[in-house]
Amino acid sequence: MPTLASLQREWLSNPRGDILAGIVVALALIPEAIGFSIIAGVDPRVGLYASFSIAVIISLVGGRPGMISAATAAIAVLILPLVRDHGVEYLFAATILMGVIQLIAGFLRLHLLMQYVSRSVITGFVNALAILIFMAQLPELTGVAPLTYVLVAGGLAIIYLFPRITKAVPSPLIAIAVLTVLVWYMGFDVRTVGDMGELPSSLPAWLIPNVPLTLETFQIILPYSATMAAVGLLESMMTAQIVDDLTDTGSDKQREMKGQGIANFFTGFLGGMGGCAMIGQSVINVKSGGLTRLSTMVSGVFLLFLLLVLGSVVAIIPMAALVAVMIMVSIGTFSWRSITDVRRHPWQSSAVMLATVVITVWTHDLAQGVLAGVILSGLFFASKVKRLFVVASELSADATTRIYRIAGQVFFASSDAFAEAFDFKEVLDRVVIDVTDAHFWDISAIGTLDKAILKFRREGTDVDVIGLNDASASMVQRFAVHDKPGAQAQLGGH
């Protein structure tokens, strides 16, 4: 149970900074939530309700104070096929199931898996996300009037040049305001947000998704829910780490994982799409002075207030303005430094990053890309550790005893090199295997040690293994068979 002191620290230790930062984030959330809705092929209300719901709920149950969660591009790019093929009601059902999966993942402490995701995979994930966001804008940039390109270019110019004048107001909001006034005043015939669907005019209502409660429905939504859950948790864990670093404070990753599940679960019942932590918005919040849960709560509540009061204005925002904002998000998300790092970093790290990007963009599935990157990282690491394995030997003066000195890590990848280090045909009375500087990691290593000892014994040579550390000795005691009855028969069987 939280104490009064912890509630004070997490909610009221920085009220002025949190309220102002929350307002800034809410302003910036409007265009992004609408843009992500368009990426997902759903009504803008779906993304806006989701951003309100997730931000408010996660402020209460999340594990990283000051982090912003809402509808995101990472989730939006995943759900377009589901909405296109089955309709938005299936999206709501998939979002509820996504929350359940994330909640289970939290209880299973799967946040610990993040330690196996290398920096190269994270960079590839971020770059792939940026590319997918940009690709999602192409439908709004193809087969349109030249005026649309002029408006997009103008929006980008405002976004990047306005901060040179002042940073008090987010430049994407200025770009949207200027282009909206221009299009409305000049009467330009371009697509607007109102053309995309109806905007919210009331509080989100509690609903049960209108889908058949059948096994077929479950089979349809499960792959999407699982992917949304995995990608959402991955981005949330990465964002939490970034906010930890920015604020020099820690966070409860397991609680955050459960909180993401609870937020998405209830958001599905409120007619929202799935979401997760937002890297860009969280950085904006922290740099605007937001440090506690209050800033996250304010961002969600103020977002809904803006929609209910200014909904008619939001409807006339030209799509070109939102495309400019999303291009800005894409450019800001991409790790441009990674391009020069390709030549500077070890080729294995660059290969992992590029593989993550290529597979993600090819499949349009961030989870598959990350999984491929993690597997490739593991293979490269095993290969690198394998090369640290060294064997030296010396023959005694009377030529009856040879001492093999093993140094390095003995595991599945180096077990072949371990076996090949011995000369079983050499005529000796005794062999000493000195593993003082080695470590046996798995049953592959123990099995190889068994084979070496049994082969020497089959040739009539006595074998002594010396220098086992405690962990290796425990493995040998539990799994080795060379001193157990029938050991030679097992060797023959192999």
XYZ file of N, CA and C in Angstrom, residues 121-352:
696
model
N 19.458 -3.707 -31.215
C 18.063 -4.060 -31.509
C 17.151 -2.870 -31.234
N 17.406 -2.181 -30.134
C 16.578 -1.014 -29.804
C 16.708 0.053 -30.892
N 17.942 0.292 -31.351
C 18.141 1.272 -32.423
C 17.415 0.834 -33.693
N 17.520 -0.445 -34.030
C 16.805 -0.947 -35.203
C 15.306 -0.816 -35.048
N 14.799 -1.076 -33.847
C 13.369 -0.940 -33.558
C 12.922 0.504 -33.794
N 13.671 1.443 -33.255
C 13.302 2.856 -33.376
C 13.358 3.296 -34.847
N 14.399 2.886 -35.552
C 14.523 3.274 -36.963
C 13.404 2.671 -37.813
N 13.081 1.423 -37.547
C 12.000 0.778 -38.301
C 10.672 1.464 -38.026
N 10.456 1.833 -36.773
C 9.219 2.535 -36.420
C 9.125 3.853 -37.187
N 10.238 4.566 -37.264
C 10.246 5.840 -37.997
C 9.905 5.624 -39.474
N 10.476 4.585 -40.058
C 10.213 4.304 -41.482
C 8.748 3.943 -41.693
N 8.190 3.141 -40.796
C 6.785 2.746 -40.934
C 5.851 3.944 -40.772
N 6.197 4.852 -39.872
C 5.378 6.062 -39.714
C 5.377 6.859 -41.009
N 6.564 7.003 -41.614
C 6.634 7.767 -42.876
C 5.867 7.057 -43.990
N 6.037 5.742 -44.076
C 5.332 4.987 -45.119
C 3.815 5.117 -44.966
N 3.361 5.239 -43.726
C 1.917 5.362 -43.493
C 1.367 6.684 -44.014
N 2.230 7.644 -44.282
C 1.773 8.939 -44.803
C 1.651 8.938 -46.328
N 2.209 7.926 -46.968
C 2.241 7.937 -48.434
C 0.855 8.008 -49.075
N -0.172 7.343 -48.520
C -1.502 7.481 -49.147
C -1.995 8.928 -49.200
N -1.560 9.741 -48.251
C -1.981 11.150 -48.246
C -1.099 12.000 -49.149
N -0.045 11.373 -49.709
C 0.895 12.140 -50.534
C 0.920 11.657 -51.983
N 0.101 10.702 -52.305
C 0.077 10.200 -53.684
C -1.298 10.462 -54.299
N -1.268 10.909 -55.568
C -2.511 11.185 -56.278
C -3.282 12.361 -55.727
N -2.582 13.309 -55.128
C -3.253 14.488 -54.566
C -2.849 15.721 -55.351
N -3.573 16.810 -55.123
C -3.295 18.069 -55.825
C -1.960 18.656 -55.361
N -1.285 19.386 -56.258
C -0.001 20.007 -55.871
C -0.106 20.893 -54.634
N -1.291 21.452 -54.400
C -1.464 22.309 -53.222
C -1.161 21.556 -51.931
N -1.460 20.260 -51.917
C -1.197 19.467 -50.715
C 0.295 19.453 -50.382
N 1.129 19.305 -51.436
C 2.583 19.301 -51.190
C 3.058 20.652 -50.660
N 2.458 21.712 -51.185
C 2.834 23.057 -50.721
C 2.472 23.206 -49.233
N 1.289 22.725 -48.870
C 0.861 22.836 -47.472
C 1.745 21.992 -46.560
N 2.090 20.787 -47.004
C 2.969 19.931 -46.183
C 4.330 20.590 -45.997
N 4.870 21.128 -47.096
C 6.177 21.799 -47.007
C 6.091 23.007 -46.076
N 5.006 23.761 -46.199
C 4.833 24.912 -45.309
C 4.728 24.478 -43.855
N 4.003 23.401 -43.612
C 3.885 22.895 -42.243
C 5.224 22.480 -41.673
N 6.026 21.789 -42.478
C 7.354 21.368 -42.007
C 8.250 22.576 -41.725
N 8.130 23.611 -42.597
C 8.937 24.824 -42.383
C 8.587 25.464 -41.045
N 7.305 25.537 -40.737
C 6.888 26.123 -39.454
C 7.376 25.270 -38.288
N 7.223 23.962 -38.409
C 7.611 23.064 -37.317
C 9.087 23.217 -36.962
N 9.931 23.344 -37.986
C 11.368 23.383 -37.711
C 11.927 24.786 -37.514
N 11.218 25.799 -38.026
C 11.747 27.162 -37.899
C 11.143 27.938 -36.733
N 9.906 27.627 -36.355
C 9.260 28.388 -35.285
C 10.005 28.302 -33.952
N 10.590 27.144 -33.576
C 11.334 27.096 -32.304
C 12.477 28.093 -32.232
N 12.939 28.622 -33.369
C 13.991 29.646 -33.316
C 13.444 30.961 -32.770
N 12.127 31.125 -32.840
C 11.487 32.333 -32.305
C 11.132 32.117 -30.833
N 10.429 31.051 -30.547
C 10.078 30.717 -29.164
C 9.741 29.233 -29.064
N 9.997 28.679 -27.894
C 9.653 27.287 -27.638
C 8.531 27.184 -26.603
N 7.899 28.342 -26.328
C 6.842 28.357 -25.321
C 5.634 27.545 -25.762
N 5.384 27.523 -27.077
C 4.250 26.767 -27.626
C 4.810 25.728 -28.586
N 4.341 24.488 -28.525
C 4.858 23.461 -29.445
C 4.684 23.873 -30.903
N 5.759 23.819 -31.663
C 5.696 24.251 -33.064
C 4.732 23.405 -33.912
N 4.540 22.096 -33.642
C 3.524 21.371 -34.422
C 2.137 21.983 -34.252
N 1.856 22.482 -33.043
C 0.544 23.096 -32.810
C 0.425 24.393 -33.605
N 1.501 25.155 -33.681
C 1.492 26.392 -34.477
C 1.278 26.053 -35.956
N 1.961 25.018 -36.424
C 1.812 24.623 -37.838
C 0.371 24.242 -38.144
N -0.219 23.504 -37.251
C -1.618 23.097 -37.459
C -2.533 24.309 -37.448
N -2.298 25.204 -36.508
C -3.154 26.394 -36.410
C -3.035 27.269 -37.657
N -1.803 27.503 -38.104
C -1.586 28.378 -39.264
C -2.203 27.767 -40.522
N -1.943 26.491 -40.755
C -2.482 25.856 -41.966
C -4.003 25.752 -41.914
N -4.539 25.523 -40.722
C -6.000 25.441 -40.594
C -6.643 26.784 -40.922
N -6.101 27.859 -40.378
C -6.634 29.200 -40.663
C -6.475 29.530 -42.146
N -5.327 29.184 -42.698
C -5.069 29.489 -44.112
C -6.061 28.764 -45.021
N -6.224 27.463 -44.795
C -7.133 26.673 -45.634
C -8.577 27.147 -45.474
N -8.953 27.446 -44.233
C -10.338 27.890 -43.973
C -10.588 29.265 -44.605
N -9.636 30.177 -44.427
C -9.809 31.548 -44.931
C -9.800 31.584 -46.458
N -8.890 30.799 -47.086
C -8.767 30.809 -48.546
C -9.774 29.864 -49.216
N -10.395 29.038 -48.440
C -11.379 28.111 -48.997
C -10.763 27.043 -49.881
N -9.541 26.608 -49.526
C -8.868 25.570 -50.317
C -9.658 24.258 -50.223
N -9.721 23.570 -51.373
C -10.425 22.293 -51.412
C -9.438 21.160 -51.137
N -9.171 20.904 -49.870
C -8.262 19.821 -49.466
C -8.952 18.987 -48.390
N -8.435 17.789 -48.198
C -9.025 16.903 -47.187
C -8.777 17.452 -45.785
N -9.784 17.326 -44.952
C -9.669 17.785 -43.568
C -9.939 16.625 -42.617
N -9.675 16.878 -41.334
C -9.921 15.843 -40.330
C -11.382 15.453 -40.307
N -12.266 16.425 -40.536
C -13.690 16.124 -40.543
C -14.062 15.105 -41.609
N -13.275 15.068 -42.708
C -13.533 14.079 -43.764
C -13.202 12.664 -43.309
N -12.412 12.546 -42.242
C -11.980 11.226 -41.777
C -12.999 10.566 -40.855
N -13.939 11.341 -40.358
C -14.925 10.764 -39.443
C -15.331 11.765 -38.386
N -16.288 11.344 -37.586
C -16.846 12.228 -36.566
C -15.901 12.339 -35.371
N -15.784 13.549 -34.845
C -14.943 13.784 -33.677
C -15.759 13.636 -32.401
N -15.077 13.387 -31.275
C -15.815 13.223 -30.026
C -16.561 14.495 -29.646
N -17.774 14.340 -29.166
C -18.535 15.479 -28.653
C -19.034 15.186 -27.238
N -18.630 14.056 -26.701
C -19.059 13.682 -25.354
C -18.008 12.784 -24.736
N -18.180 12.491 -23.481
C -17.264 11.580 -22.799
C -17.372 10.185 -23.427
N -16.274 9.441 -23.456
C -16.367 8.072 -23.992
C -17.320 7.233 -23.148
N -18.101 6.399 -23.834
C -19.093 5.568 -23.137
C -18.572 4.144 -22.988
N -19.015 3.488 -21.948
C -18.644 2.091 -21.720
C -19.397 1.208 -22.713
N -18.688 0.329 -23.402
C -19.337 -0.516 -24.401
C -18.735 -1.915 -24.376
N -19.530 -2.846 -24.830
C -19.055 -4.215 -25.033
C -18.869 -4.386 -26.539
N -17.651 -4.743 -27.001
C -17.432 -4.879 -28.455
C -18.469 -5.784 -29.100
N -19.019 -5.319 -30.211
C -20.077 -6.061 -30.908
C -19.457 -7.104 -31.833
N -18.913 -8.154 -31.227
C -18.314 -9.251 -31.990
C -18.873 -10.565 -31.458
N -18.929 -11.584 -32.300
C -19.405 -12.879 -31.813
C -18.432 -13.452 -30.782
N -18.950 -13.932 -29.682
C -18.095 -14.543 -28.651
C -17.857 -16.007 -29.019
N -17.006 -16.209 -30.033
C -16.737 -17.546 -30.547
C -15.235 -17.794 -30.613
N -14.887 -19.073 -30.822
C -13.473 -19.425 -30.963
C -12.881 -18.780 -32.209
N -13.699 -18.633 -33.260
C -13.212 -18.009 -34.493
C -12.803 -16.552 -34.242
N -13.624 -15.844 -33.477
C -13.276 -14.461 -33.139
C -11.955 -14.418 -32.376
N -11.814 -15.340 -31.431
C -10.582 -15.395 -30.641
C -9.372 -15.660 -31.538
N -9.540 -16.566 -32.503
C -8.436 -16.887 -33.417
C -8.097 -15.697 -34.311
N -9.083 -14.880 -34.617
C -8.828 -13.699 -35.453
C -8.042 -12.650 -34.678
N -8.470 -12.372 -33.443
C -7.866 -11.240 -32.722
C -6.595 -11.624 -31.973
N -6.406 -12.906 -31.641
C -5.256 -13.294 -30.817
C -3.914 -12.883 -31.430
N -3.652 -13.165 -32.730
C -2.344 -12.753 -33.268
C -2.118 -11.245 -33.171
N -3.170 -10.478 -33.440
C -3.024 -9.019 -33.341
C -2.804 -8.597 -31.885
N -3.564 -9.181 -30.973
C -3.442 -8.808 -29.558
C -2.050 -9.148 -29.032
N -1.558 -10.329 -29.384
C -0.240 -10.745 -28.907
C 0.848 -9.821 -29.440
N 0.742 -9.477 -30.729
C 1.745 -8.585 -31.315
C 1.648 -7.193 -30.717
N 0.417 -6.686 -30.572
C 0.232 -5.367 -29.961
C 0.786 -5.351 -28.537
N 0.522 -6.430 -27.790
C 1.000 -6.500 -26.409
C 2.526 -6.493 -26.358
N 3.146 -7.287 -27.230
C 4.612 -7.379 -27.228
C 5.248 -6.050 -27.626
N 4.744 -5.473 -28.701
C 5.317 -4.204 -29.167
C 5.064 -3.098 -28.143
N 3.853 -3.066 -27.578
C 3.533 -2.043 -26.591
C 4.426 -2.130 -25.365
N 4.643 -3.346 -24.885
C 5.499 -3.510 -23.704
C 6.949 -3.168 -24.025
N 7.384 -3.560 -25.215
C 8.762 -3.269 -25.602
C 9.003 -1.764 -25.641
N 8.100 -1.028 -26.297
C 8.283 0.422 -26.379
C 8.126 1.061 -25.006
N 7.231 0.525 -24.182
C 7.033 1.093 -22.845
C 8.266 0.875 -21.975
N 8.845 -0.307 -22.032
C 10.035 -0.577 -21.230
C 11.217 0.290 -21.687
N 11.334 0.462 -23.006
C 12.420 1.306 -23.513
C 12.202 2.757 -23.100
N 10.950 3.222 -23.194
C 10.656 4.607 -22.819
C 10.895 4.823 -21.328
N 10.505 3.845 -20.503
C 10.731 3.963 -19.056
C 12.217 4.098 -18.760
N 13.039 3.333 -19.490
C 14.483 3.423 -19.275
C 15.007 4.797 -19.663
N 14.472 5.343 -20.761
C 14.887 6.677 -21.198
C 14.507 7.727 -20.153
N 13.286 7.631 -19.600
C 12.853 8.594 -18.581
C 13.665 8.400 -17.294
N 13.974 7.153 -16.964
C 14.848 6.900 -15.806
C 16.162 7.658 -15.957
N 16.739 7.553 -17.156
C 18.027 8.199 -17.407
C 17.895 9.720 -17.373
N 16.791 10.237 -17.951
C 16.602 11.692 -18.005
C 16.429 12.290 -16.615
N 15.697 11.581 -15.746
C 15.373 12.119 -14.421
C 16.306 11.615 -13.333
N 17.194 10.690 -13.699
C 18.110 10.097 -12.731
C 17.347 9.460 -11.566
N 16.227 8.859 -11.897
C 15.426 8.149 -10.894
C 15.082 6.765 -11.432
N 14.634 5.900 -10.540
C 14.284 4.548 -10.955
C 12.792 4.403 -11.193
N 12.406 3.258 -11.738
C 10.992 2.993 -11.980
C 10.710 1.522 -11.697
N 9.444 1.221 -11.499
C 9.016 -0.157 -11.244
C 8.512 -0.739 -12.565
N 9.408 -1.466 -13.257
C 9.068 -1.969 -14.599
C 7.941 -3.002 -14.541
N 7.926 -3.828 -13.498
C 6.849 -4.818 -13.417
C 5.500 -4.132 -13.235
N 5.458 -3.127 -12.374
C 4.209 -2.379 -12.173
C 3.795 -1.671 -13.460
N 4.775 -1.136 -14.191
C 4.466 -0.466 -15.452
C 3.851 -1.449 -16.445
N 4.405 -2.659 -16.466
C 3.885 -3.676 -17.387
C 2.428 -4.018 -17.041
N 2.165 -4.197 -15.762
C 0.776 -4.461 -15.346
C -0.108 -3.252 -15.648
N 0.430 -2.052 -15.384
C -0.350 -0.844 -15.622
C -0.730 -0.685 -17.081
N 0.203 -1.011 -17.987
C -0.111 -0.945 -19.418
C -1.261 -1.901 -19.745
N -1.234 -3.079 -19.125
C -2.304 -4.042 -19.355
C -3.645 -3.527 -18.867
N -3.665 -2.964 -17.662
C -4.922 -2.436 -17.110
C -5.449 -1.295 -17.988
N -4.549 -0.403 -18.424
C -4.972 0.746 -19.241
C -5.564 0.285 -20.570
N -4.927 -0.662 -21.219
C -5.437 -1.121 -22.513
C -6.729 -1.930 -22.348
N -6.819 -2.685 -21.268
C -8.023 -3.473 -21.014
C -9.251 -2.563 -20.930
N -9.167 -1.535 -20.125
C -10.324 -0.643 -19.952
C -10.522 0.253 -21.177
N -9.428 0.586 -21.879
C -9.548 1.431 -23.071
C -10.360 0.729 -24.155
N -10.197 -0.580 -24.272
C -10.995 -1.320 -25.247
C -12.480 -1.205 -24.975
N -12.859 -1.177 -23.697
C -14.275 -1.046 -23.338
C -14.769 0.396 -23.511
N -13.841 1.339 -23.666
C -14.226 2.741 -23.854
C -14.167 3.153 -25.324
N -14.011 2.198 -26.221
C -13.994 2.512 -27.647
C -12.689 3.100 -28.122
N -11.593 2.677 -27.510
C -10.284 3.181 -27.904
C -9.412 2.085 -28.484
N -8.373 2.484 -29.215
C -7.389 1.548 -29.741
C -6.301 1.302 -28.696
N -5.505 0.273 -28.910
C -4.419 -0.012 -27.990
C -3.341 1.051 -28.054
N -2.603 1.170 -26.971
C -1.534 2.165 -26.926
C -0.426 1.720 -26.006
N 0.528 2.591 -25.797
C 1.670 2.294 -24.928
C 2.386 3.601 -24.616
N 3.544 3.489 -23.996
C 4.316 4.686 -23.681
C 4.835 5.322 -24.964
N 4.947 6.644 -24.941
C 5.401 7.394 -26.120
C 6.756 8.017 -25.815
N 7.750 7.642 -26.602
C 9.104 8.142 -26.359
C 9.146 9.665 -26.508
N 8.641 10.163 -27.636
C 8.719 11.601 -27.914
C 7.950 12.434 -26.908
N 6.698 12.032 -26.612
C 5.878 12.811 -25.687
C 6.426 12.762 -24.265
N 7.001 11.630 -23.890
C 7.574 11.519 -22.542
C 8.776 12.451 -22.390
N 9.572 12.539 -23.439
C 10.719 13.445 -23.402
C 10.229 14.893 -23.331
N 9.179 15.220 -24.126
C 8.602 16.571 -24.073
C 8.103 16.877 -22.658
N 7.433 15.915 -22.044
C 6.876 16.123 -20.705
C 7.982 16.416 -19.688
N 9.020 15.585 -19.713
C 10.106 15.759 -18.748
C 10.822 17.086 -18.972
N 11.087 17.397 -20.237
C 11.821 18.629 -20.534
C 10.960 19.870 -20.325
N 9.618 19.674 -20.242
C 8.733 20.802 -19.952
C 8.493 20.949 -18.455
N 9.108 20.079 -17.650
C 8.990 20.186 -16.199
C 8.102 19.155 -15.567
N 7.567 18.220 -16.329
C 6.697 17.178 -15.780
C 7.499 16.044 -15.180
N 7.271 15.773 -13.898
C 8.062 14.741 -13.224
C 7.221 13.700 -12.508
N 5.972 14.013 -12.195
C 5.179 13.089 -11.380
C 3.964 12.574 -12.161
N 3.163 11.765 -11.462
C 1.956 11.211 -12.090
C 0.962 12.310 -12.453
N 1.039 13.422 -11.744
C 0.099 14.512 -11.999
C 0.209 15.014 -13.438
N 1.419 15.081 -13.969
C 1.598 15.575 -15.350
C 0.916 14.642 -16.343
N 1.016 13.336 -16.118
C 0.364 12.374 -17.011
C -1.150 12.486 -16.914
N -1.652 12.631 -15.695
C -3.095 12.783 -15.495
C -3.606 14.055 -16.185
N -2.885 15.162 -16.011
C -3.309 16.428 -16.615
C -3.329 16.316 -18.140
N -2.347 15.639 -18.713
C -2.301 15.523 -20.173
C -3.556 14.829 -20.699
N -4.019 13.785 -20.012
C -5.216 13.075 -20.461
C -6.485 13.872 -20.251
N -6.635 14.455 -19.083
C -7.857 15.208 -18.769
C -7.962 16.449 -19.658
N -6.845 17.153 -19.838
C -6.884 18.376 -20.651
C -7.114 18.050 -22.120
N -6.628 16.909 -22.558
C -6.884 16.476 -23.938
C -8.391 16.342 -24.173
N -9.070 15.695 -23.276
C -10.518 15.516 -23.440
C -11.247 16.861 -23.358
N -10.786 17.715 -22.469
C -11.394 19.046 -22.358
C -11.282 19.807 -23.676
N -10.120 19.749 -24.303
C -9.933 20.428 -25.590
C -10.881 19.873 -26.642
N -11.054 18.583 -26.661
C -11.895 17.960 -27.685
C -13.355 18.349 -27.506
N -13.817 18.349 -26.273
C -15.221 18.639 -26.024
C -15.548 20.108 -26.284
N -14.548 20.961 -26.066
C -14.785 22.397 -26.242
C -14.468 22.847 -27.665
N -13.424 22.272 -28.258
C -12.945 22.754 -29.563
C -13.112 21.711 -30.675
N -14.044 20.832 -30.526
C -14.209 19.762 -31.505
C -14.497 20.264 -32.910
N -15.318 21.330 -33.030
C -15.654 21.844 -34.354
C -14.434 22.438 -35.045
N -13.508 22.971 -34.274
C -12.285 23.539 -34.856
C -11.360 22.408 -35.318
N -11.257 21.386 -34.508
C -10.402 20.250 -34.872
C -10.867 19.635 -36.195
N -12.173 19.671 -36.466
C -12.712 19.035 -37.673
C -12.236 19.695 -38.960
N -11.867 20.979 -38.917
C -11.453 21.666 -40.157
C -9.926 21.686 -40.330
N -9.207 20.964 -39.480
C -7.748 20.884 -39.650
C -7.444 20.144 -40.948
N -6.634 20.732 -41.837
C -6.303 20.038 -43.085
C -5.405 18.831 -42.832
N -5.635 17.781 -43.586
C -4.828 16.573 -43.424
C -3.352 16.844 -43.706
N -3.093 17.795 -44.575
C -1.697 18.127 -44.900
C -0.929 18.555 -43.656
N -1.616 19.246 -42.751
C -0.950 19.681 -41.524
C -0.571 18.468 -40.669
N -1.467 17.499 -40.595
C -1.167 16.307 -39.801
C -0.084 15.465 -40.445
N -0.081 15.429 -41.783
C 0.987 14.704 -42.475
C 2.335 15.338 -42.152
N 2.374 16.661 -42.122
C 3.621 17.352 -41.773
C 4.057 16.981 -40.353
N 3.092 16.926 -39.430
C 3.420 16.559 -38.049
C 3.960 15.136 -37.987
N 3.324 14.224 -38.723
C 3.756 12.833 -38.674
C 5.125 12.655 -39.337
N 5.403 13.435 -40.377
C 6.744 13.388 -40.970
C 7.768 13.885 -39.955
N 7.389 14.944 -39.214
C 8.272 15.430 -38.154
C 8.509 14.346 -37.101
N 7.451 13.635 -36.713
C 7.592 12.540 -35.738
C 8.516 11.464 -36.292
N 8.343 11.159 -37.579
C 9.186 10.144 -38.210
C 10.650 10.562 -38.200
N 10.900 11.810 -38.594
C 12.285 12.306 -38.633
C 12.877 12.333 -37.229
N 12.070 12.766 -36.249
C 12.563 12.843 -34.876
C 12.770 11.487 -34.240
N 12.019 10.499 -34.689
C 12.148 9.161 -34.118
C 13.387 8.447 -34.635
N 13.705 8.665 -35.909
C 14.824 7.945 -36.533
C 16.140 8.331 -35.861
N 16.969 7.335 -35.594
C 18.290 7.583 -35.017
C 19.270 7.841 -36.158
N 19.448 9.115 -36.509
C 20.300 9.461 -37.653
C 21.757 9.136 -37.374
N 22.109 9.167 -36.097
C 23.497 8.848 -35.753
C 23.843 7.405 -36.096
N 22.818 6.561 -36.126
C 23.072 5.147 -36.407
C 23.627 4.945 -37.816
N 23.365 5.905 -38.725
C 23.885 5.775 -40.093
C 25.412 5.857 -40.091
N 25.947 6.845 -39.382
C 27.422 6.955 -39.314
C 28.019 5.870 -38.424
N 27.216 5.426 -37.447
C 27.729 4.383 -36.550
C 27.884 3.034 -37.245
N 27.214 2.877 -38.391
C 27.322 1.602 -39.107
C 28.779 1.285 -39.424
N 29.548 2.311 -39.796
C 30.950 2.092 -40.148
C 31.835 2.080 -38.912
N 31.384 2.712 -37.830
C 32.236 2.840 -36.649
C 32.068 1.671 -35.674
N 30.837 1.150 -35.590
C 30.577 0.062 -34.653
C 31.054 -1.281 -35.218
N 31.212 -2.291 -34.358
C 31.527 -3.641 -34.857
C 30.477 -4.080 -35.871
N 30.915 -4.824 -36.893
C 29.980 -5.173 -37.962
C 28.822 -6.015 -37.462
N 29.051 -6.767 -36.380
C 27.964 -7.583 -35.838
C 26.837 -6.695 -35.297
N 27.207 -5.614 -34.609
C 26.193 -4.705 -34.070
C 25.414 -4.044 -35.195
N 26.124 -3.632 -36.243
C 25.452 -3.007 -37.380
C 24.541 -4.001 -38.081
N 25.000 -5.256 -38.188
C 24.177 -6.276 -38.843
C 22.888 -6.516 -38.067
N 22.976 -6.529 -36.742
C 21.781 -6.716 -35.911
C 20.811 -5.549 -36.111
